[in-house]
């Protein structure tokens, strides 16, 4: 949606071997209608869509978010470290950029109802906020198990007037919730828009969601030139589905001297257990193989028989077996380097940023900060790290996980808990 993208058309949604539209026939009219709306409103700014989007991102969302020099980390690593503070966006994460864009687009399309799916509840809460802001009815599909694990987010969505619909199929988690939402969309395409939460799904979603999130790198590229007087040597972002990643990278992709690192969740191990079919990680870029999931061809965690395996990460937002097709292609081209950090390293980075910079990051973002810690010597003189969200939502799991480990730089969580401090 930057000036350079305008008038380029929506493309065909193919990124090398990845992307495409692997959807049932009944969804094709909705996909075509959406593609047409994306071209007209988002790419060509018909009826001033882009101007309204920007204004709402500023006034409701709080954009632009700062690019902040991290003084202690810069000193510690002997390199200039800048943090892109998406944790300061309304709602506490980058997800509002996309949710607001899609709900507004649905309005321009004359849709009367929003549906979305959510795993940990982050995308659901962002969508519910955007829908309330734009006065649209909203239903959020959520696995039953996730509903029980994420009470505060369920309450947030309901406070914003959304209906939270339990999905009981399968394991009752994100994968099933996405499938259920696709089915719901297929039966109500006339009046309903499905807000997908990351750069995944059938074309035009990966491209469109990237464009809504690209505001991160549009700002960051200008901000770093102003503050550091030059472009960075490296840009780091965590990758689950890949929306904050693509948003943070997009404007830098053409800058050949800027290295781009997508930091995945290494979980507890990189190996897939072939017996149980469980991958104790979510590192689809580093270890996945080609397949089709949720309407697109991409890199996936699957077993020998091509069955999607259960993923795992200490951060629920990275816990997804697939990844956006464009990001998968950028990795194959060698433009983006996939790396990963395990649960322990992410927890340590969570504590480090909290103690040294006064910023409690989301556990997802902590993976990118963990990679900064591991690789600082090799990243160059100026590094930008995207802090995709704030960590308030993670306090309970951090206490639990920290307790089970012996983390040298962590405060005594037992004491905090005993004294009811958290
Ligand atoms: C959801 C989430 C992520 C992962 O989603 P992407 O699409 O990979 O960006 C990362 N960070 C935070 C804070 C999130 O809420």
XYZ file of C-alpha atoms and ligand atoms in Angstrom:
437
model
C 0.000 0.000 0.000
C 3.027 2.236 -0.119
C 3.137 4.462 -3.181
C 5.349 1.985 -4.984
C 2.705 -0.745 -4.605
C -0.194 1.284 -5.895
C -1.686 0.430 -9.222
C 0.304 -2.783 -9.288
C -2.842 -4.925 -9.071
C -3.387 -7.726 -6.615
C -1.148 -10.141 -8.539
C -1.998 -13.817 -8.643
C -0.969 -14.602 -5.093
C 1.821 -16.922 -6.225
C 5.172 -16.656 -4.504
C 7.404 -19.155 -6.259
C 5.799 -22.530 -5.553
C 3.789 -21.113 -2.650
C 0.479 -19.318 -2.186
C -2.534 -19.791 -4.439
C -6.193 -20.406 -3.701
C -6.827 -23.954 -2.513
C -10.431 -23.451 -1.476
C -13.756 -25.191 -2.110
C -15.700 -23.952 -5.118
C -18.369 -22.311 -2.924
C -15.788 -19.860 -1.600
C -14.558 -18.654 -4.991
C -17.183 -15.913 -5.438
C -16.270 -14.468 -2.025
C -12.564 -14.664 -2.793
C -13.075 -12.931 -6.143
C -15.220 -10.220 -4.595
C -12.571 -9.660 -1.928
C -9.761 -9.522 -4.487
C -11.670 -6.928 -6.446
C -12.310 -4.838 -3.301
C -8.667 -5.131 -2.277
C -7.547 -3.766 -5.653
C -10.024 -0.919 -5.720
C -9.969 0.295 -2.132
C -6.590 -0.734 -0.771
C -4.353 -0.509 -3.833
C -6.132 2.276 -5.730
C -7.491 4.218 -2.722
C -11.004 4.408 -4.190
C -13.386 6.478 -2.078
C -10.399 7.504 0.050
C -10.159 4.128 1.815
C -6.433 4.413 2.499
C -6.791 7.915 3.914
C -9.524 6.801 6.293
C -7.491 3.731 7.288
C -4.467 5.903 8.100
C -6.507 8.366 10.075
C -8.124 5.630 12.166
C -4.754 3.942 12.722
C -3.497 7.250 14.088
C -6.481 8.350 16.187
C -7.833 4.998 17.376
C -4.642 2.946 17.133
C -2.063 5.464 18.308
C 0.222 5.331 15.266
C 2.981 6.035 14.536
C 4.583 3.801 17.143
C 8.050 4.916 18.279
C 11.353 3.484 17.135
C 13.295 3.583 20.374
C 17.024 3.232 20.951
C 17.534 0.551 23.610
C 20.370 2.063 25.652
C 21.273 -0.881 27.904
C 21.052 -3.456 25.140
C 23.140 -1.233 22.854
C 25.794 -1.023 25.546
C 25.608 -4.729 26.363
C 26.032 -5.853 22.749
C 28.262 -3.039 21.490
C 25.854 -2.374 18.649
C 23.121 0.205 18.105
C 19.860 -1.551 18.988
C 16.552 0.060 18.048
C 13.169 -1.323 19.099
C 10.065 -0.840 16.970
C 7.429 -0.458 19.655
C 4.346 -2.247 18.282
C 3.636 -3.126 21.914
C 2.431 0.474 22.213
C -0.239 0.081 19.535
C -3.811 0.048 20.914
C -4.545 -3.460 22.169
C -0.875 -4.105 22.892
C 0.235 -5.773 19.649
C 0.617 -5.271 15.909
C -2.568 -7.238 15.232
C -4.810 -4.157 15.209
C -3.159 -2.894 11.979
C -4.644 -5.818 10.087
C -7.918 -6.174 11.994
C -8.750 -2.495 11.532
C -7.838 -2.646 7.834
C -10.028 -5.662 7.161
C -13.044 -4.540 9.183
C -12.917 -1.166 7.449
C -12.642 -2.887 4.072
C -15.677 -5.033 4.934
C -17.579 -1.816 5.611
C -16.582 -0.369 2.240
C -17.737 -3.661 0.661
C -21.153 -3.264 2.255
C -20.787 -6.358 4.455
C -22.916 -6.482 7.576
C -21.122 -8.975 9.760
C -17.575 -9.893 10.731
C -16.330 -13.354 11.610
C -12.848 -14.269 12.780
C -11.036 -17.160 14.380
C -8.592 -16.958 17.213
C -6.163 -19.238 19.021
C -4.818 -17.526 22.102
C -7.346 -14.762 21.628
C -5.016 -11.995 20.432
C -6.452 -11.763 16.927
C -9.966 -12.192 18.309
C -9.544 -9.279 20.696
C -8.049 -7.065 17.973
C -10.946 -7.899 15.646
C -13.537 -7.368 18.362
C -12.010 -3.941 19.135
C -11.994 -2.940 15.474
C -15.567 -4.181 14.985
C -16.809 -2.252 18.026
C -14.964 0.846 16.803
C -16.578 0.575 13.376
C -19.973 -0.570 14.687
C -20.024 -3.994 13.031
C -21.460 -7.172 14.611
C -18.666 -9.681 15.241
C -18.434 -13.419 15.941
C -15.166 -15.025 16.975
C -14.660 -18.781 16.610
C -12.414 -20.249 19.227
C -11.482 -23.805 20.145
C -13.138 -24.955 23.345
C -9.800 -25.819 24.912
C -8.456 -22.370 24.068
C -11.551 -20.707 25.540
C -10.812 -22.404 28.840
C -7.125 -21.487 28.686
C -7.639 -17.834 27.745
C -10.399 -16.492 29.987
C -9.226 -12.844 30.076
C -9.180 -12.577 26.280
C -12.618 -14.183 26.030
C -13.869 -11.586 28.501
C -12.215 -8.773 26.522
C -13.920 -9.874 23.307
C -17.300 -10.071 25.049
C -16.779 -6.639 26.604
C -16.313 -5.283 23.093
C -19.635 -6.825 22.124
C -18.371 -9.844 20.185
C -19.924 -13.316 20.367
C -17.348 -15.967 21.176
C -18.392 -19.230 19.507
C -16.836 -22.443 20.904
C -15.413 -24.932 18.376
C -15.417 -28.493 19.674
C -13.996 -30.334 16.635
C -10.603 -32.031 16.868
C -8.370 -30.806 19.654
C -10.391 -27.634 20.079
C -7.567 -25.286 19.109
C -6.634 -22.805 16.383
C -6.367 -25.249 13.463
C -9.954 -26.444 13.950
C -11.203 -22.910 14.610
C -9.825 -21.758 11.224
C -11.499 -24.644 9.397
C -14.800 -23.930 11.157
C -14.631 -20.213 10.285
C -13.959 -21.046 6.618
C -17.093 -23.240 6.635
C -19.127 -20.494 8.276
C -17.889 -18.022 5.661
C -18.811 -20.379 2.829
C -22.430 -20.498 3.990
C -22.767 -16.727 4.515
C -20.600 -15.132 1.844
C -23.238 -12.566 0.876
C -23.194 -10.477 4.029
C -20.109 -11.710 5.914
C -16.398 -10.932 5.809
C -13.871 -13.321 7.328
C -10.983 -11.455 8.966
C -7.946 -13.747 8.777
C -5.367 -12.982 11.448
C -2.055 -13.379 9.649
C -0.407 -13.454 6.205
C -1.854 -16.917 5.609
C -4.881 -18.379 3.846
C -5.883 -18.157 0.174
C -4.975 -15.192 -2.054
C -5.595 -12.246 -1.593
C -5.207 -12.603 2.197
C -1.404 -13.013 2.422
C -0.797 -9.982 0.195
C -3.542 -7.862 1.699
C -2.612 -8.568 5.322
C 1.015 -7.778 4.480
C -0.077 -4.434 3.030
C -2.010 -3.572 6.194
C 0.985 -4.533 8.350
C 3.542 -2.817 6.078
C 2.903 0.396 7.995
C 5.415 -0.999 10.522
C 8.316 -0.907 8.062
C 7.107 2.251 6.331
C 7.502 4.005 9.658
C 10.605 2.131 10.813
C 12.556 2.795 7.609
C 12.016 6.537 7.912
C 12.601 6.532 11.670
C 15.923 4.678 11.528
C 17.249 7.006 8.827
C 16.339 9.929 10.989
C 17.750 8.506 14.230
C 20.776 6.555 13.041
C 21.327 8.522 9.845
C 21.391 5.318 7.805
C 19.595 2.069 7.081
C 20.097 -0.795 9.562
C 22.438 -3.722 8.931
C 19.845 -6.162 10.207
C 16.113 -6.301 10.940
C 14.707 -8.972 13.280
C 11.108 -10.062 13.783
C 9.491 -13.163 15.260
C 7.496 -15.388 12.906
C 4.356 -17.352 13.687
C 2.065 -16.982 10.688
C 4.392 -14.168 9.710
C 2.311 -10.985 9.697
C 4.502 -8.865 11.968
C 7.463 -10.330 10.128
C 6.244 -9.353 6.667
C 5.056 -5.998 7.992
C 8.467 -5.278 9.484
C 10.390 -6.511 6.426
C 8.289 -5.273 3.505
C 9.870 -1.870 2.900
C 13.374 -3.266 3.482
C 13.137 -6.173 1.032
C 14.502 -4.006 -1.780
C 17.439 -2.811 0.364
C 19.999 -5.482 -0.474
C 22.375 -4.454 2.304
C 19.777 -4.934 5.022
C 19.767 -8.493 6.374
C 16.345 -9.835 7.355
C 15.960 -12.483 10.078
C 12.695 -14.325 10.762
C 12.919 -15.786 14.250
C 10.754 -18.862 14.781
C 9.841 -20.721 17.927
C 12.272 -23.564 18.468
C 10.054 -24.837 21.297
C 11.784 -27.507 23.364
C 13.365 -29.317 20.400
C 13.526 -29.120 16.597
C 12.743 -32.811 16.028
C 9.305 -34.127 15.101
C 8.356 -37.199 17.104
C 7.345 -39.556 14.270
C 5.529 -41.868 16.706
C 3.251 -39.307 18.304
C 3.229 -36.879 15.373
C 4.082 -34.007 17.678
C 6.569 -31.292 16.766
C 7.728 -29.704 20.031
C 8.351 -26.474 18.067
C 6.738 -24.158 15.525
C 9.701 -23.798 13.182
C 7.999 -24.355 9.833
C 10.453 -22.121 7.915
C 13.503 -23.885 9.344
C 12.270 -27.473 9.385
C 8.979 -27.640 7.457
C 8.203 -29.059 4.030
C 5.855 -28.089 1.222
C 2.155 -28.779 1.547
C -1.291 -27.176 1.577
C -2.909 -25.750 4.694
C -5.870 -23.376 5.063
C -6.117 -22.491 1.384
C -2.471 -21.970 0.459
C 0.616 -23.949 -0.473
C 3.418 -23.192 1.940
C 6.007 -24.632 4.304
C 4.397 -26.802 6.961
C 5.182 -29.031 9.879
C 4.015 -32.439 8.717
C 4.880 -36.058 9.301
C 6.087 -38.611 6.727
C 2.512 -39.229 5.575
C 1.809 -35.557 4.953
C -0.372 -35.191 8.059
C -0.109 -31.775 9.717
C 1.511 -32.283 13.101
C 0.776 -30.532 16.361
C 3.101 -27.598 16.907
C 4.301 -26.247 20.217
C 5.747 -23.048 21.628
C 5.794 -21.395 25.027
C 4.270 -18.420 23.175
C 0.784 -19.218 21.929
C 0.988 -16.626 19.140
C 3.811 -18.507 17.421
C 2.160 -21.893 17.890
C 1.052 -22.595 14.294
C 2.096 -25.409 11.933
C 2.204 -23.227 8.800
C 3.648 -19.888 7.736
C 2.804 -17.213 5.174
C 3.608 -18.193 1.564
C 5.476 -14.988 0.711
C 7.763 -15.423 3.697
C 8.392 -19.050 2.711
C 9.390 -17.863 -0.782
C 11.669 -15.110 0.555
C 13.443 -17.784 2.582
C 13.882 -20.026 -0.479
C 15.265 -17.048 -2.411
C 17.782 -16.438 0.350
C 16.456 -12.946 1.016
C 15.194 -13.798 4.507
C 17.228 -15.942 6.882
C 15.142 -18.266 9.073
C 16.533 -18.795 12.554
C 14.977 -20.072 15.747
C 15.191 -19.701 19.489
C 13.870 -22.184 22.011
C 11.451 -21.685 24.901
C 14.220 -21.179 27.470
C 16.014 -18.519 25.431
C 12.738 -16.665 24.873
C 11.973 -16.694 28.604
C 15.414 -15.353 29.396
C 15.001 -12.600 26.804
C 11.592 -11.774 28.306
C 13.211 -11.206 31.707
C 16.195 -9.368 30.211
C 14.156 -6.747 28.349
C 11.874 -6.293 31.354
C 14.772 -5.717 33.747
C 17.170 -3.806 31.542
C 14.847 -1.647 29.461
C 11.620 -1.446 31.476
C 9.645 -3.052 28.683
C 7.767 -6.314 29.269
C 7.622 -7.880 25.808
C 5.196 -10.496 24.508
C 6.713 -13.990 24.636
C 6.451 -14.008 20.836
C 8.574 -10.862 20.572
C 10.978 -12.311 23.139
C 12.069 -14.833 20.490
C 13.363 -12.005 18.288
C 15.122 -10.472 21.315
C 16.635 -13.876 22.124
C 18.119 -14.026 18.646
C 19.586 -10.561 19.120
C 21.247 -11.936 22.260
C 22.638 -15.031 20.477
C 23.840 -13.332 17.325
C 24.568 -9.710 18.267
C 28.237 -10.028 17.267
C 27.314 -10.934 13.700
C 24.421 -8.586 13.059
C 26.353 -5.409 12.241
C 26.377 -1.932 13.755
C 22.723 -0.928 13.574
C 19.971 -3.427 14.334
C 16.181 -2.998 14.397
C 14.112 -5.466 16.424
C 10.341 -5.480 16.159
C 8.659 -5.725 19.572
C 5.421 -7.135 18.158
C 3.492 -6.902 21.424
C 3.534 -6.368 25.155
C 3.790 -9.187 27.647
C 1.025 -8.471 30.135
C -0.997 -11.295 28.594
C 1.872 -13.710 29.293
C 2.541 -13.069 32.974
C 0.821 -16.199 34.214
C 2.566 -18.555 31.831
C 5.901 -16.827 32.445
C 5.567 -17.376 36.205
C 4.698 -21.016 35.636
C 7.438 -21.656 33.073
C 10.091 -19.719 34.976
C 9.319 -21.698 38.106
C 9.946 -24.955 36.288
C 13.379 -23.743 35.191
C 16.393 -22.298 36.877
C 16.833 -19.049 35.009
C 19.849 -17.202 36.281
C 18.692 -13.663 35.540
C 15.070 -14.140 36.509
C 13.649 -12.698 39.714
C 12.424 -15.121 42.362
C 8.984 -15.918 41.002
C 8.131 -18.054 44.045
C 8.357 -14.998 46.233
C 6.270 -12.914 43.861
C 3.619 -15.567 43.777
C 3.613 -16.248 47.520
C 3.200 -12.603 48.290
C 0.439 -12.283 45.776
C 2.532 -9.735 43.899
C 1.321 -10.860 40.509
C -0.055 -13.139 17.099
C 1.241 -12.588 17.506
C 2.432 -12.924 16.847
C 2.505 -13.927 15.750
O 1.746 -13.628 14.612
P 2.457 -13.207 13.247
O 1.375 -13.283 12.240
O 3.545 -14.198 13.003
O 2.981 -11.856 13.434
C 3.606 -12.300 17.236
N 3.620 -11.418 18.244
C 2.502 -11.075 18.924
C 2.594 -10.096 20.041
C 1.275 -11.648 18.576
O 0.168 -11.313 19.259
